[in-house]
Amino acid sequence: MCGIVGYIGTKRAYPILIKGLKRLEYRGYDSAGVAMISDSGELNVYKAKGKVDNLTEYCSDKDVSGCVGIAHTRWATHGEPSARNAHPHYSRSHNLAIIHNGIIENYADIKTKLQDKGVEFKSDTDTEVLVQLVEYVMVKKNLSLLEAVQVALHQVIGAYAIAIVDKRDPRQIIAARKQSPLVVGIGQDEFFLGSDASPIIDYTDKVVYLEDGNIAVIRLGEEMRVMSILGEEQELQVKTVDIDLGQIEKGGYEHFMLKEIFEQPECLMNCMRGRINVEGTHVTLSAMIDYRQQLLGAKRIVIVACGTSWHAGLIGKQLIESLCRIPCEVEYASEFRYRNPVVTKDDVVIAISQSGETADTLAAIQLAKQQGAFIFGICNAIGSSIPRATDTGTYIHVGPEIGVASTKAFTGQVTVLSMLALCLAKERQTVDDALYQQMVVELTRIPEKMQQALKTNEQIERLAPIFTYARNCLYLGRGYNYPVALEGALKLKEISYIHAEGYPAAEMKHGPIALIDSEMPVFVIATRDRLYEKVISNIQEVRARGGRVTAIVTEGDTQIQKFADHIITLPDTLECFQPLIASIPLQLLAYHIAVCKGKDVDRPRNLAKSVTVE
Ligand code: F6R
């Protein structure tokens, strides 16, 4: 999703802005642009469709002087991806330029009103409407830029993170946010802006996370000010960020996605560190200590999430229901927020999100909060909007996930859900001690078993070319492995653009079986568990129709090789933790198929890492 960068200080802004845009590339975008107030006082805006490299090429013979500027990567919402629609946008006089993340929902109304007053528009975007509105009220009411921004934001319905510069006042940037993240970095005689801290951490670790509905007045030589749209001064809350730059570089891997797949054993150790004691006998979550009463009082748990995080939620449901005996529902946040759901103060709502910025998940949280539910967040991005909107929660601590297709966040989420279910079950006494002990010990062994599972990489790399011809693939699993099938199919779709469907294996005969022929690869997760024999029957149903089966099995399996074309063998674990192991070969499979097809694995088309619009 769109990315914002800004700089004001004593250094050249352009290289800082471009480096910042590259840091934000992982969010997904289709065009990029910069605006700088040059040494001669001009406000220069340069934009290009496609990658940031296209922008730098375009700028190669342009005036990129100046020590103040704003820059943007755009992911189209209103208007096609093009240089014309890319940000920054000028105001009519070319005195102002704006960058914006989010969506102005009433932009059409405002646009018509401005057009009636003679304002002409150069783009199809909602963003240009905002900058034209700011300029219109500035001129009409003789207001300062800050006052005009306050008035304009009052009229706007929607979500935004914005930054505006005015060439007549080159010592100032005004920024604001509502439901879209914005971070200000504070350096020595300089300030930085970012959609997250990644474009900032090269220069300073002192940041201010702007709160919803607040405006930042960033003026060179003065302390930054934060105020509400109404102009009430807010206390400046400066935080220290702790992101290791090495964490967001590729570390020798060809793609971030592959690096992140291979990082998973270490990530899960980080996720469990301090939560499972060194003896491996006990799980403690600080949220469980601080909010014991609220969590134990849950009569029902509702999980809200999107995409991969929703798949993790489906595994969480099974863990929570079987261990804690609390009814648990899993909802797409985008559906939940609009369907007038029944939520009560006896509900605990668990919001799962890697980015912590997903607009639908945030809206679902607000709705559940209004109806009195207690909200628990499971997020990765520290300091992002969802952890700040929840009552409590647990970070998954898997480090920045740069590849657009989520991998390590998924296993991190499942690990936190496992720990949460164990904590709750222990407190509620719905799990007997022996099983509890066995599960905690087994959870601590998962990183080592993941290492073993990662050894399938070479085999999968060899297999991958066979599947590049496929136009459709089917993924089958049951029980805990059904969400793994969904997740495997999603990974393939996202990065290889092959259509894939995940299905509960037994449901196949109620429809999808009609699709099966020798052209359709079928991936079956057939690890040894309660439903193993039944999954074998499902494999036979596929084989009987000429289907080509690749089975993910447990080591020592001797039966399935009789029916499958290819076997991928994994270490054994408890049924409930199988998703943590079984998702690895499916992540690798999607990765290698996409690489074979020459696709841009880390930045698949049309996708954004952080979906900050609904
Ligand atoms: C899939 C993927 C998406 C996200 C979804 C939710 O690989 O990355 O489906 O899982 O957009 O994002 P978060 O977890 O950031 O709320």
CSV table of C-alpha atoms in Angstrom, one decimal, residues 302-305 309 348-353 361-362 364-365 374-379 386 390 392-394:
chain,number,residue,atom,x,y,z
A,302,VAL,CA,-14.4,-13.9,18.1
A,303,ILE,CA,-11.3,-13.8,15.9
A,304,VAL,CA,-11.2,-11.0,13.3
A,305,ALA,CA,-8.6,-10.8,10.6
A,309,SER,CA,-4.0,-13.8,9.3
A,348,VAL,CA,-13.1,-11.4,23.8
A,349,VAL,CA,-12.3,-10.3,20.3
A,350,ILE,CA,-8.9,-11.3,19.0
A,351,ALA,CA,-7.6,-9.2,16.1
A,352,ILE,CA,-4.8,-10.7,14.2
A,353,SER,CA,-2.7,-8.6,11.8
A,361,THR,CA,-9.4,-5.2,11.0
A,362,LEU,CA,-9.1,-1.8,12.6
A,364,ALA,CA,-13.8,-4.5,13.2
A,365,ILE,CA,-12.0,-3.6,16.4
A,374,PHE,CA,-12.5,-6.8,25.3
A,375,ILE,CA,-10.0,-6.6,22.5
A,376,PHE,CA,-6.8,-8.7,22.3
A,377,GLY,CA,-4.3,-8.0,19.5
A,378,ILE,CA,-1.9,-10.4,17.8
A,379,CYS,CA,0.4,-8.2,15.7
A,386,ILE,CA,-3.9,-2.1,15.8
A,390,THR,CA,-6.6,-2.9,21.4
A,392,THR,CA,-4.0,-5.7,25.3
A,393,GLY,CA,-2.2,-8.3,23.2
A,394,THR,CA,0.9,-10.2,22.3
